[in-house]
Every structure is written in C-alpha cells, then in structure tokens.
CSV table of C-alpha atoms in Angstrom, one decimal:
chain,number,residue,atom,x,y,z
A,1050,MET,CA,24.9,-2.6,-7.8
A,1051,GLU,CA,23.5,0.6,-9.1
A,1052,ASP,CA,24.8,3.9,-7.9
A,1053,ILE,CA,23.0,4.4,-4.6
A,1054,ASP,CA,24.3,7.9,-4.1
A,1055,GLN,CA,22.9,8.9,-7.4
A,1056,LEU,CA,19.5,7.4,-6.5
A,1057,LEU,CA,19.6,9.2,-3.1
A,1058,GLN,CA,20.2,12.5,-4.8
A,1059,LYS,CA,17.3,11.9,-7.2
A,1060,ILE,CA,15.0,11.0,-4.3
A,1061,ARG,CA,16.1,14.2,-2.5
A,1062,SER,CA,15.3,16.3,-5.6
A,1063,GLN,CA,11.8,14.7,-5.7
A,1064,ASN,CA,12.2,12.8,-8.9
A,1065,MET,CA,9.1,10.7,-9.1
A,1066,ALA,CA,10.6,7.8,-11.2
A,1067,ALA,CA,13.5,7.5,-8.7
A,1068,ILE,CA,11.1,7.4,-5.7
A,1069,ALA,CA,9.0,4.7,-7.5
A,1070,HIS,CA,12.1,2.7,-8.2
A,1071,ALA,CA,13.5,3.1,-4.7
A,1072,ILE,CA,10.3,1.7,-3.2
A,1073,THR,CA,10.6,-1.4,-5.4
A,1074,LEU,CA,14.3,-1.7,-4.5
A,1075,VAL,CA,13.4,-1.7,-0.8
A,1076,GLU,CA,10.4,-4.0,-1.2
A,1077,ASN,CA,12.4,-6.6,-3.1
A,1078,ARG,CA,15.5,-6.1,-0.9
A,1079,ASP,CA,17.6,-5.6,-4.1
A,1080,ASP,CA,21.3,-4.9,-4.0
A,1081,GLY,CA,22.1,-1.7,-2.2
A,1082,TYR,CA,18.8,-1.3,-0.4
A,1083,LEU,CA,20.4,-1.2,3.0
A,1084,THR,CA,23.0,1.4,2.0
A,1085,LEU,CA,20.2,3.6,0.8
A,1086,LEU,CA,18.1,3.1,3.9
A,1087,ASP,CA,21.0,3.8,6.2
A,1088,LYS,CA,21.5,7.1,4.5
A,1089,LEU,CA,17.7,8.0,4.5
A,1090,TYR,CA,17.2,7.0,8.1
A,1091,ASN,CA,19.7,9.6,9.3
A,1092,LEU,CA,18.0,12.5,7.5
A,1093,PRO,CA,15.9,14.9,9.7
A,1094,ARG,CA,12.2,14.1,10.0
A,1095,HIS,CA,10.0,16.1,7.7
A,1096,SER,CA,6.9,14.2,6.8
A,1097,PHE,CA,3.8,14.1,9.0
A,1098,VAL,CA,2.4,10.6,8.7
A,1099,VAL,CA,-1.3,9.9,9.2
A,1100,GLY,CA,-2.5,6.3,9.6
A,1101,ILE,CA,-5.9,5.4,8.4
A,1102,THR,CA,-7.3,2.1,9.6
A,1103,GLY,CA,-10.6,0.4,10.1
A,1104,ALA,CA,-12.7,-2.5,8.9
A,1105,PRO,CA,-12.8,-3.4,5.2
A,1106,GLY,CA,-15.4,-1.2,3.4
A,1107,SER,CA,-15.6,1.4,6.2
A,1108,GLY,CA,-14.7,4.1,3.7
A,1109,LYS,CA,-10.9,4.5,4.1
A,1110,SER,CA,-10.1,4.9,0.4
A,1111,THR,CA,-12.9,7.2,-0.3
A,1112,PHE,CA,-11.9,9.2,2.6
A,1113,VAL,CA,-8.3,9.5,1.4
A,1114,ASN,CA,-9.6,10.7,-1.9
A,1115,GLN,CA,-11.6,13.5,-0.2
A,1116,LEU,CA,-8.8,14.5,2.1
A,1117,VAL,CA,-6.0,14.8,-0.4
A,1118,PRO,CA,-7.5,18.1,-2.0
A,1119,GLN,CA,-7.8,19.5,1.6
A,1120,ALA,CA,-4.2,18.6,2.3
A,1121,LEU,CA,-3.0,20.1,-1.0
A,1122,GLU,CA,-4.3,23.5,0.0
A,1123,THR,CA,-1.6,23.9,2.6
A,1124,GLN,CA,0.9,21.1,1.8
A,1125,LYS,CA,3.2,21.0,-1.2
A,1126,LYS,CA,3.7,17.3,-1.6
A,1127,VAL,CA,1.3,14.6,-0.4
A,1128,ALA,CA,1.9,10.8,-0.6
A,1129,VAL,CA,-0.6,8.0,-0.2
A,1130,ILE,CA,0.5,4.5,0.6
A,1131,ALA,CA,-2.5,2.2,0.3
A,1132,ILE,CA,-2.0,-1.4,1.5
A,1133,ASP,CA,-4.1,-4.4,0.5
A,1134,PRO,CA,-3.6,-8.0,1.6
A,1135,SER,CA,-1.2,-10.5,-0.1
A,1136,SER,CA,-2.7,-13.9,-0.6
A,1137,ARG,CA,-1.2,-16.5,1.8
A,1138,PHE,CA,-2.0,-19.1,-0.8
A,1139,THR,CA,-0.5,-17.7,-4.0
A,1140,GLY,CA,1.6,-14.7,-2.8
A,1141,GLY,CA,-0.3,-12.5,-5.2
A,1142,ALA,CA,-2.4,-9.5,-4.4
A,1143,LEU,CA,-5.2,-7.4,-5.9
A,1144,LEU,CA,-4.5,-3.8,-5.1
A,1145,GLY,CA,-7.7,-1.9,-5.6
A,1146,ASP,CA,-7.5,1.2,-3.5
A,1147,ARG,CA,-6.8,3.4,-6.6
A,1148,ILE,CA,-10.3,2.8,-7.9
A,1149,ARG,CA,-11.6,5.4,-5.3
A,1150,PHE,CA,-8.9,7.8,-6.1
A,1151,SER,CA,-9.7,10.8,-8.2
A,1152,ASP,CA,-8.1,11.5,-11.6
A,1153,ALA,CA,-7.8,15.2,-11.0
A,1154,PHE,CA,-4.9,15.4,-8.7
A,1155,PRO,CA,-1.6,16.8,-10.0
A,1156,PHE,CA,0.9,13.9,-10.5
A,1157,ASP,CA,3.8,16.1,-9.6
A,1158,ARG,CA,2.4,16.8,-6.2
A,1159,VAL,CA,0.6,13.6,-5.3
A,1160,PHE,CA,2.4,10.3,-5.2
A,1161,PHE,CA,0.1,7.3,-4.8
A,1162,ARG,CA,1.6,3.8,-4.2
A,1163,SER,CA,-0.3,0.6,-3.8
A,1164,LEU,CA,1.4,-1.9,-1.6
A,1165,ALA,CA,0.8,-5.6,-0.9
A,1166,SER,CA,1.1,-6.6,2.7
A,1167,ARG,CA,3.5,-9.4,1.7
A,1168,SER,CA,4.7,-11.2,4.9
A,1169,SER,CA,3.4,-8.7,7.4
A,1170,LEU,CA,0.7,-10.0,9.8
A,1171,GLY,CA,-0.7,-6.8,11.3
A,1172,ALA,CA,-2.6,-5.0,8.5
A,1173,VAL,CA,0.5,-3.1,7.2
A,1174,SER,CA,3.3,-4.0,4.8
A,1175,SER,CA,6.6,-5.5,5.8
A,1176,ALA,CA,8.4,-2.7,4.0
A,1177,LEU,CA,6.3,0.2,5.3
A,1178,PHE,CA,8.8,1.6,7.7
A,1179,SER,CA,11.5,1.8,5.0
A,1180,ILE,CA,9.1,3.2,2.4
A,1181,LEU,CA,8.2,6.0,4.8
A,1182,GLN,CA,11.9,6.8,5.0
A,1183,ILE,CA,12.0,7.3,1.2
A,1184,PHE,CA,9.1,9.7,1.2
A,1185,ASN,CA,10.6,11.5,4.2
A,1186,GLY,CA,13.9,11.8,2.3
A,1187,ALA,CA,11.9,13.2,-0.7
A,1188,LEU,CA,10.5,15.9,1.6
A,1189,PHE,CA,6.8,14.9,1.3
A,1190,ASP,CA,4.9,17.1,3.7
A,1191,CYS,CA,2.1,14.7,4.5
A,1192,ILE,CA,1.8,11.0,4.0
A,1193,PHE,CA,-1.5,9.1,4.4
A,1194,VAL,CA,-1.0,5.4,5.1
A,1195,GLU,CA,-4.1,3.4,4.5
A,1196,SER,CA,-4.0,0.0,6.2
A,1197,VAL,CA,-5.3,-3.3,5.1
A,1198,GLY,CA,-8.9,-3.6,6.3
A,1199,ALA,CA,-8.3,-4.1,10.0
A,1200,GLY,CA,-9.9,-6.1,12.8
A,1201,GLN,CA,-9.8,-5.8,16.6
A,1202,ASN,CA,-6.2,-7.0,16.9
A,1203,ASP,CA,-4.6,-5.2,14.0
A,1204,LEU,CA,-2.6,-2.5,15.8
A,1205,ASP,CA,0.7,-2.4,14.0
A,1206,ILE,CA,0.0,0.8,12.1
A,1207,LYS,CA,0.4,2.6,15.4
A,1208,ASP,CA,4.1,2.0,15.4
A,1209,TYR,CA,4.6,3.6,12.0
A,1210,VAL,CA,2.6,6.8,12.0
A,1211,ASP,CA,2.3,10.1,13.9
A,1212,MET,CA,-1.5,10.0,14.2
A,1213,VAL,CA,-4.0,7.2,13.9
A,1214,LEU,CA,-7.5,7.7,12.5
A,1215,LEU,CA,-9.8,4.8,13.2
A,1216,PHE,CA,-12.8,4.4,10.8
A,1217,LEU,CA,-16.0,3.1,12.3
A,1218,VAL,CA,-19.5,2.6,11.0
A,1219,SER,CA,-22.4,2.7,13.3
A,1220,GLY,CA,-24.5,-0.5,13.8
A,1221,MET,CA,-21.7,-3.0,14.2
A,1222,GLY,CA,-22.1,-3.9,17.9
A,1223,ASP,CA,-23.0,-2.6,21.3
A,1224,GLU,CA,-21.2,-0.3,23.7
A,1225,VAL,CA,-18.9,-3.0,25.0
A,1226,GLN,CA,-17.3,-3.2,21.6
A,1227,CYS,CA,-16.0,0.4,22.3
A,1228,MET,CA,-14.6,-0.7,25.6
A,1229,LYS,CA,-12.6,-3.6,24.4
A,1230,ALA,CA,-8.8,-3.8,24.2
A,1231,GLY,CA,-7.1,-3.7,20.8
A,1232,ILE,CA,-7.7,-1.4,17.9
A,1233,MET,CA,-10.0,0.9,20.0
A,1234,GLU,CA,-6.9,1.8,22.1
A,1235,ILE,CA,-4.7,3.2,19.3
A,1236,ALA,CA,-7.0,5.8,17.8
A,1237,ASP,CA,-6.0,9.5,18.1
A,1238,LEU,CA,-9.2,10.3,16.3
A,1239,PHE,CA,-12.4,8.2,15.8
A,1240,VAL,CA,-14.1,8.8,12.5
A,1241,ILE,CA,-17.7,7.7,12.4
A,1242,ASN,CA,-18.3,7.4,8.6
A,1243,LYS,CA,-21.3,6.7,6.4
A,1244,ILE,CA,-23.5,8.8,8.6
A,1245,ASP,CA,-25.8,9.2,5.6
A,1246,LEU,CA,-26.5,5.4,5.7
A,1247,TYR,CA,-26.4,4.6,9.4
A,1248,PRO,CA,-27.6,6.8,12.2
A,1249,PRO,CA,-24.4,7.6,14.1
A,1250,ALA,CA,-25.9,8.6,17.5
A,1251,PRO,CA,-25.6,5.3,19.3
A,1252,LEU,CA,-22.0,4.8,18.3
A,1253,PHE,CA,-21.2,8.5,19.1
A,1254,LEU,CA,-22.7,8.2,22.6
A,1255,ALA,CA,-21.0,4.9,23.3
A,1256,LEU,CA,-17.6,6.3,22.3
A,1257,LEU,CA,-18.2,9.5,24.2
A,1258,ASN,CA,-19.0,7.5,27.4
A,1259,HIS,CA,-16.0,5.4,27.0
A,1260,LEU,CA,-13.6,8.3,26.3
A,1261,SER,CA,-15.1,10.4,29.1
A,1262,LEU,CA,-13.8,7.9,31.6
A,1263,HIS,CA,-10.4,9.5,31.4
A,1264,LEU,CA,-10.8,12.6,29.3
A,1265,SER,CA,-12.7,15.8,29.9
A,1266,SER,CA,-16.0,15.8,28.0
A,1267,GLU,CA,-14.7,18.6,25.7
A,1268,THR,CA,-11.5,16.7,24.9
A,1269,ALA,CA,-13.5,13.5,24.4
A,1270,GLN,CA,-15.8,15.2,22.0
A,1271,SER,CA,-12.9,16.6,20.0
A,1272,ARG,CA,-11.6,13.1,19.4
A,1273,ILE,CA,-14.7,12.0,17.5
A,1274,VAL,CA,-15.6,13.2,14.0
A,1275,GLN,CA,-18.7,12.3,12.0
A,1276,THR,CA,-18.3,12.1,8.3
A,1277,ASP,CA,-20.1,11.2,5.1
A,1278,ALA,CA,-17.3,10.6,2.6
A,1279,LEU,CA,-19.7,10.3,-0.4
A,1280,HIS,CA,-21.2,13.8,0.1
A,1281,ASN,CA,-18.0,15.3,1.5
A,1282,THR,CA,-19.6,16.1,4.9
A,1283,GLY,CA,-17.3,16.8,7.8
A,1284,PHE,CA,-14.0,16.8,5.9
A,1285,THR,CA,-13.0,20.4,6.3
A,1286,GLU,CA,-13.5,19.9,10.0
A,1287,LEU,CA,-11.6,16.7,9.9
A,1288,TRP,CA,-8.6,18.2,8.1
A,1289,HIS,CA,-8.5,21.0,10.7
A,1290,THR,CA,-8.5,18.5,13.4
A,1291,ILE,CA,-5.5,16.7,11.8
A,1292,GLU,CA,-3.7,20.0,11.3
A,1293,ASN,CA,-4.3,20.9,14.9
A,1294,PHE,CA,-2.9,17.6,16.0
A,1295,ARG,CA,0.1,18.0,13.8
A,1296,GLN,CA,0.9,21.4,15.3
A,1297,THR,CA,0.4,20.4,18.9
A,1298,CYS,CA,1.7,16.8,19.0
A,1299,ARG,CA,3.9,16.8,15.8
A,1300,TYR,CA,5.8,13.6,15.6
A,1301,GLN,CA,5.5,10.3,17.4
A,1302,LYS,CA,8.6,9.8,19.5
A,1303,ARG,CA,11.0,7.5,17.9
A,1304,SER,CA,14.2,5.9,19.2
A,1305,LEU,CA,16.9,3.6,17.9
A,1306,GLU,CA,15.6,0.9,20.2
A,1307,LYS,CA,12.0,1.2,19.1
A,1308,ASP,CA,12.9,1.3,15.4
A,1309,THR,CA,15.2,-1.6,15.7
A,1310,ALA,CA,12.5,-3.7,17.4
A,1311,LEU,CA,10.0,-2.8,14.7
A,1312,LEU,CA,12.4,-3.9,11.9
A,1313,LEU,CA,13.3,-7.0,13.7
A,1314,LYS,CA,9.7,-8.0,14.2
A,1315,ASN,CA,9.1,-7.6,10.4
A,1316,GLU,CA,12.2,-9.6,9.7
A,1317,VAL,CA,11.0,-12.5,11.9
A,1318,GLU,CA,7.6,-12.5,10.2
A,1319,ARG,CA,9.3,-12.5,6.8
A,1320,LEU,CA,11.8,-15.2,7.7
A,1321,PHE,CA,9.0,-17.6,8.4
A,1322,THR,CA,7.7,-17.2,4.9
A,1323,GLU,CA,11.1,-17.9,3.4
A,1324,LYS,CA,11.6,-21.2,1.7
A,1325,HIS,CA,14.9,-22.2,3.2
A,1326,ILE,CA,13.5,-21.5,6.8
A,1327,GLN,CA,10.5,-23.6,6.0
A,1328,LYS,CA,12.8,-26.4,4.8
A,1329,LYS,CA,14.8,-26.1,8.1
A,1330,LEU,CA,11.6,-26.4,10.1
A,1331,GLN,CA,10.8,-29.6,8.1
A,1332,GLU,CA,14.1,-31.0,9.1
A,1333,LEU,CA,13.4,-30.3,12.7
A,1334,LEU,CA,10.3,-32.5,12.5
A,1335,SER,CA,12.5,-35.5,13.0
A,1336,LEU,CA,13.2,-34.3,16.5
A,1337,GLY,CA,10.0,-35.4,18.2
A,1338,THR,CA,6.7,-37.1,17.8
A,1339,SER,CA,4.3,-34.4,19.0
A,1340,PRO,CA,4.1,-30.7,18.1
A,1341,TYR,CA,4.6,-29.8,21.7
A,1342,GLN,CA,7.8,-31.8,22.0
A,1343,MET,CA,9.1,-30.3,18.8
A,1344,VAL,CA,8.3,-26.7,19.8
A,1345,GLU,CA,10.1,-27.3,23.1
A,1346,LYS,CA,13.1,-28.6,21.3
A,1347,MET,CA,13.1,-25.6,19.0
A,1348,GLN,CA,12.8,-23.3,22.0
A,1349,LYS,CA,15.9,-25.0,23.5
A,1350,LEU,CA,17.8,-24.5,20.3
A,1351,LEU,CA,16.8,-20.8,20.3
A,1352,GLU,CA,17.8,-20.4,23.9
A,1353,GLU,CA,21.2,-21.9,23.2
A,1354,MET,CA,21.6,-19.4,20.5
A,1355,LEU,CA,20.3,-16.4,22.4
A,1356,GLY,CA,21.3,-17.3,25.9
A,1357,ASP,CA,19.3,-18.2,29.0
A,1358,PRO,CA,16.3,-15.9,29.4
A,1359,HIS,CA,16.6,-16.0,33.2
A,1360,ASP,CA,20.2,-14.7,33.2
B,1500,MET,CA,12.7,-15.2,-2.5
B,1501,ALA,CA,11.3,-14.7,-6.0
B,1502,LYS,CA,10.6,-11.1,-6.8
B,1503,LYS,CA,7.0,-10.2,-7.3
B,1504,ILE,CA,5.7,-9.2,-10.8
B,1505,ARG,CA,3.8,-6.0,-10.5
B,1506,VAL,CA,1.0,-5.5,-13.1
B,1507,LEU,CA,-1.2,-2.5,-13.9
B,1508,ILE,CA,-4.6,-3.3,-15.4
B,1509,ALA,CA,-6.1,-0.2,-16.8
B,1510,LYS,CA,-9.1,0.8,-18.9
B,1511,PRO,CA,-8.5,3.8,-21.1
B,1512,GLY,CA,-11.2,6.0,-22.4
B,1513,LEU,CA,-15.0,5.9,-22.2
B,1514,ASP,CA,-15.6,2.2,-21.8
B,1515,GLY,CA,-17.3,1.0,-18.7
B,1516,HIS,CA,-17.2,-2.8,-19.5
B,1517,ASP,CA,-14.7,-4.0,-17.0
B,1518,ARG,CA,-15.7,-7.6,-16.3
B,1519,GLY,CA,-12.8,-8.8,-18.4
B,1520,ALA,CA,-10.3,-6.5,-16.7
B,1521,LYS,CA,-11.5,-7.7,-13.3
B,1522,VAL,CA,-11.3,-11.4,-14.3
B,1523,VAL,CA,-7.8,-11.0,-15.6
B,1524,ALA,CA,-6.7,-9.0,-12.5
B,1525,LYS,CA,-8.0,-11.8,-10.2
B,1526,ALA,CA,-6.4,-14.5,-12.4
B,1527,PHE,CA,-3.0,-12.7,-12.2
B,1528,MET,CA,-3.3,-12.4,-8.4
B,1529,GLU,CA,-3.9,-16.2,-8.3
B,1530,ALA,CA,-0.8,-16.6,-10.4
B,1531,GLY,CA,1.2,-14.9,-7.6
B,1532,MET,CA,1.4,-11.4,-9.1
B,1533,GLU,CA,0.7,-8.0,-7.5
B,1534,VAL,CA,-2.0,-6.4,-9.6
B,1535,ILE,CA,-3.1,-2.8,-9.5
B,1536,TYR,CA,-6.5,-2.1,-11.0
B,1537,THR,CA,-7.1,1.5,-12.0
B,1538,GLY,CA,-10.9,1.4,-12.4
B,1539,ILE,CA,-12.6,2.6,-15.5
B,1540,ARG,CA,-12.3,5.7,-17.7
B,1541,LYS,CA,-8.7,6.7,-17.3
B,1542,THR,CA,-6.9,8.9,-19.8
B,1543,PRO,CA,-3.7,7.6,-21.4
B,1544,GLU,CA,-1.8,10.3,-19.5
B,1545,GLN,CA,-3.1,9.2,-16.2
B,1546,ILE,CA,-2.4,5.5,-16.9
B,1547,ALA,CA,1.2,6.4,-17.8
B,1548,HIS,CA,1.7,8.4,-14.5
B,1549,ILE,CA,0.1,5.6,-12.5
B,1550,ALA,CA,2.4,3.0,-14.2
B,1551,LEU,CA,5.4,5.2,-13.2
B,1552,GLN,CA,4.4,5.7,-9.6
B,1553,GLU,CA,3.5,2.1,-9.1
B,1554,ASP,CA,6.7,1.0,-10.8
B,1555,VAL,CA,5.0,-1.9,-12.6
B,1556,ASP,CA,6.7,-4.4,-14.9
B,1557,VAL,CA,3.6,-4.9,-17.0
B,1558,VAL,CA,0.8,-2.6,-18.2
B,1559,GLY,CA,-2.3,-4.5,-19.5
B,1560,LEU,CA,-5.0,-2.4,-21.3
B,1561,SER,CA,-8.5,-3.5,-21.8
B,1562,SER,CA,-10.9,-2.1,-24.4
B,1563,LEU,CA,-14.2,-3.2,-25.7
B,1564,SER,CA,-15.2,0.1,-27.2
B,1565,GLY,CA,-13.3,0.0,-30.5
B,1566,GLY,CA,-11.1,2.9,-29.6
B,1567,HIS,CA,-8.0,0.8,-29.1
B,1568,ASN,CA,-6.0,2.0,-32.0
B,1569,THR,CA,-6.1,5.6,-30.7
B,1570,LEU,CA,-6.1,5.0,-27.0
B,1571,PHE,CA,-3.7,2.1,-26.7
B,1572,VAL,CA,-1.1,3.8,-28.8
B,1573,ASP,CA,-1.6,7.0,-26.8
B,1574,VAL,CA,-0.8,5.1,-23.7
B,1575,ALA,CA,2.5,3.9,-25.3
B,1576,ARG,CA,3.4,7.5,-26.2
B,1577,TRP,CA,2.6,8.8,-22.7
B,1578,LEU,CA,4.6,6.0,-21.1
B,1579,ALA,CA,7.6,7.2,-23.1
B,1580,LYS,CA,6.8,10.8,-22.4
B,1581,VAL,CA,6.7,10.4,-18.6
B,1582,GLY,CA,9.9,8.3,-18.7
B,1583,LYS,CA,8.5,4.9,-17.8
B,1584,LYS,CA,10.9,2.5,-19.5
B,1585,ASP,CA,11.2,-1.2,-19.6
B,1586,VAL,CA,7.6,-2.1,-19.3
B,1587,LEU,CA,5.8,-5.0,-21.0
B,1588,LEU,CA,2.8,-3.5,-22.8
B,1589,LEU,CA,-0.2,-5.8,-23.4
B,1590,GLY,CA,-3.7,-5.4,-24.7
B,1591,GLY,CA,-6.9,-7.3,-24.5
B,1592,GLY,CA,-10.5,-7.1,-25.6
B,1593,ILE,CA,-12.3,-6.7,-28.8
B,1594,VAL,CA,-9.4,-6.0,-31.2
B,1595,PRO,CA,-9.8,-7.0,-34.9
B,1596,GLU,CA,-6.9,-9.0,-36.3
B,1597,GLU,CA,-5.9,-6.2,-38.7
B,1598,ASP,CA,-5.4,-3.9,-35.8
B,1599,VAL,CA,-3.2,-6.3,-33.9
B,1600,LEU,CA,-0.3,-5.8,-36.3
B,1601,TYR,CA,-0.7,-2.0,-36.0
B,1602,LEU,CA,-0.6,-2.2,-32.2
B,1603,LYS,CA,2.4,-4.6,-32.3
B,1604,GLN,CA,4.2,-2.1,-34.5
B,1605,ASN,CA,3.5,0.6,-31.9
B,1606,GLY,CA,5.0,-0.8,-28.7
B,1607,PHE,CA,2.6,-3.7,-27.8
B,1608,ALA,CA,4.1,-7.1,-27.1
B,1609,GLU,CA,0.9,-9.0,-27.4
B,1610,ILE,CA,-2.8,-8.6,-27.8
B,1611,PHE,CA,-5.1,-11.2,-26.2
B,1612,ALA,CA,-8.4,-11.9,-27.8
B,1613,PRO,CA,-11.6,-12.9,-26.0
B,1614,GLY,CA,-11.5,-16.6,-25.1
B,1615,THR,CA,-7.8,-16.7,-24.3
B,1616,ASP,CA,-7.2,-18.8,-21.2
B,1617,THR,CA,-6.1,-16.5,-18.3
B,1618,LYS,CA,-3.4,-19.1,-17.5
B,1619,THR,CA,-1.9,-18.6,-21.0
B,1620,ILE,CA,-1.6,-14.9,-20.4
B,1621,ALA,CA,-0.1,-15.4,-16.9
B,1622,GLU,CA,2.4,-17.8,-18.2
B,1623,TYR,CA,3.3,-15.5,-21.0
B,1624,ILE,CA,3.9,-12.6,-18.5
B,1625,ILE,CA,6.0,-14.8,-16.3
B,1626,SER,CA,8.2,-16.0,-19.2
B,1627,ARG,CA,8.8,-12.4,-20.3
B,1628,VAL,CA,9.3,-10.7,-16.9
B,1629,TYR,CA,11.1,-13.4,-14.7
B,1630,PRO,CA,14.4,-13.1,-16.6
B,1631,LYS,CA,14.3,-9.3,-16.1
B,1632,LEU,CA,13.7,-9.7,-12.4
B,1633,GLY,CA,16.4,-12.3,-12.0
B,1634,ASN,CA,13.9,-14.9,-10.9
B,1635,GLU,CA,14.5,-18.5,-11.8
C-alpha cells in the first residue's frame, strides 16, 4: 500500500499528477482508497459543483469549453469531469468530450478528466462522488460535471452537484414534454441551446408557462437562458446567473445519511456487475422454475438477511 | 474486477487525417479499454499534459503527415518533462521502416504500420499493461 498521507498532502498542495493518480486509485478501488476518501470527506467544503446534463448532442461539451474561460476570470482553479458511457457489452468506453475542449487553457489551472460511467446506471459515474472529494480536497473553486447524454429518467446528477443546468434544444416535442416528471424537475437553470439553428420561442414559452405555475413570472424568466455555444452568445449572462446562484444558494445540503445512501446505491449497482455476484445468481437459478418464483425466493433470502420490512 | 486500461489516442501537429485514429479508438473500446481521443492538431506539450491529467497507461500517436520523427519524439520529451512516468508509448500511421528504429530508440515501444489488424494492437497492449495493473 502506498503512503496515503503523502498522497493526501500532494492533493492538498494541488499537485496535478497526484490528483490524476488519486482519481485512478478511487476508480479502481486500489489499496488505500478508503483511507484516502475518509480523510478527504472530512475536509471543509470548498468547491462549487455545477452539473451539466441534457440529451446527447445538445451542446454540453461545447458549452463547457465556452464557460471555462468565463470561470477562470474569477476562479483560481477549475475542474471539468466529463462522463461518457461504458459499453455494457465490452466494458470499454470511448471518451470523446475533450474534442470540443480548447487547447488554450492553462494546464496548471484547469484540470480535465474524462470518466467512463462504468457500472453506474443514471448518466453519471459510479466513482463521481469520491472524485468530487478529491477535487474539493485540492481546493478547486469550481467543478463542472458533464453527464452522459441524458434522457427523461436520468436524474442522478442532482444528488452530486450544487446546481443543475439542463440543456435543451427547441423542436423536440410539444409543451407536455416540459410538464412531465423526470429530468425536467431537477433543473435549477434551463439552457435553450443552438438558438442559431432552431427557433427557441416555442420552447421558451412552453417552459415559461410551466414554470410560472409555481414561480413569479420574473423568477421563472430568470431560470431560462438562451444560448448559441458556437457563436458564444449568452455565455456572459449565463456565467453571471451561475455566480449569482452560487452566492445565494451556495452548497446543496448534504448529510451523513444522504451521502451514505448515495454510496450504497452505487455499490449495489456495481455489485450486480461483479463476476462473483453473477455466479451466485446463476447458482440461485436452481431454486425455482420461473423467474417470478426465483425472484420471490431471492427476496426471502434478502429479508432474512436484512430483517422483516414490516417490523 | 479487472482494472481498466486507459488509453490516450492523440494526433500531434498539423494533420487532419484522423480516420485511422478513430478506427483504432473504437477498436480499443471494443477490446474493453477506456479510450480518450484528443481530436486533431494537438501540440506535443498539450498531449503530455492531457496524458498526465487523464492518468493513462498508454499513449498512442497517429501521424500521416511525415512529421513523426519530430513530433512523436517531442511528445516523449514532454511526457518526461511533465512527470508522466510509466506509460506505454505507441505510434501508428505512415512511418517508413528506417524511422521505426529511430522512434524505438527514443521511447516508443512499437510502431504499427497501415494494415495492422486492430486486434493485434489491442492484444499487444493487454499483454504489456495487464501485468502492471495486476490483472490476470
């Protein structure tokens, strides 16, 4: 086991190689990773974490590229965590979010890490929570987390970040799409992107109608921003909105209970991809003749382990 | 759980022909690796910093412009300069045989010529990196 205290010290002094190495350590659950995370978790919160989510191709990566220079004007250190999907078939991943990322940013102030979602099911990465602890420990001021291209039910990012930006493009459905449960419920800010390509008015009005049901018209309007990432339209305004939110709302409330539940959920998702668990499930197949019977037997086994839910 | 091999595929210099780089990136994904593709026209310095931040096990460079002797070796120098150690350095593209030796003397483990089966490259990487990761 390597010297975790030494690694922690290097992370605290913002050594880029140490941060990069720590992320790998945590992702791979290498020796000492829990010791490191225990120490990092108890440090005071420093980083403001902005989640960026939305459909594939809605402009998230291009947006991050435009926002980083804005952030660098007031923030010392900025991190980008860009997540792309892992293949369920091969376990591999093609991480291509860097392609949109400019070459001109100073490497000593901007840390960009591409992550594969691995076993996570909700458009984030199973190690995201822990990786955020590393950047927080390294005193990064602002962290942008770009989710996997997300659909209506991909809400997990909400649990990890202080502010959620939802990327939308006009022309992808009627007003009822804006009213549905799911991803529309988690946005702190709606970003209508690609306004140079698709007239944003119908989507803007639909969103405004929907938000005005429980917000004043002024507040509702302030929750929607219209951008054109390619021509850098709307970004200064957008950054001001984020800054404003940071100053007024600051951090999402966290608790030991909430964080434990989050880690546990990741752990369960991960376990089901582990070979020895899959082997165990195979063994259980001898318990019954239909999937319903077998699931019922497995439930009973779990209840025996965890106690009666009706107690 | 087998640890994932992380690979950076990069194109140094003014060379926009990236079909080969993309094909190789996709093939490595299909071989179970996590592949980061930089996009075209990166400087050796940028590639080295990216390799450091992404903490990759392998850096694969692609060139079809003829600039490999300068650019590839520059990447090797920058990797050492930024402190990125313990990385398997590979090259691919149009590289004449007489240059392969020069590159191998300058930090490159292997240079893959056009026509190489992507499976051959993936197997080579796995055989070199798995022992380091402690995978079976």
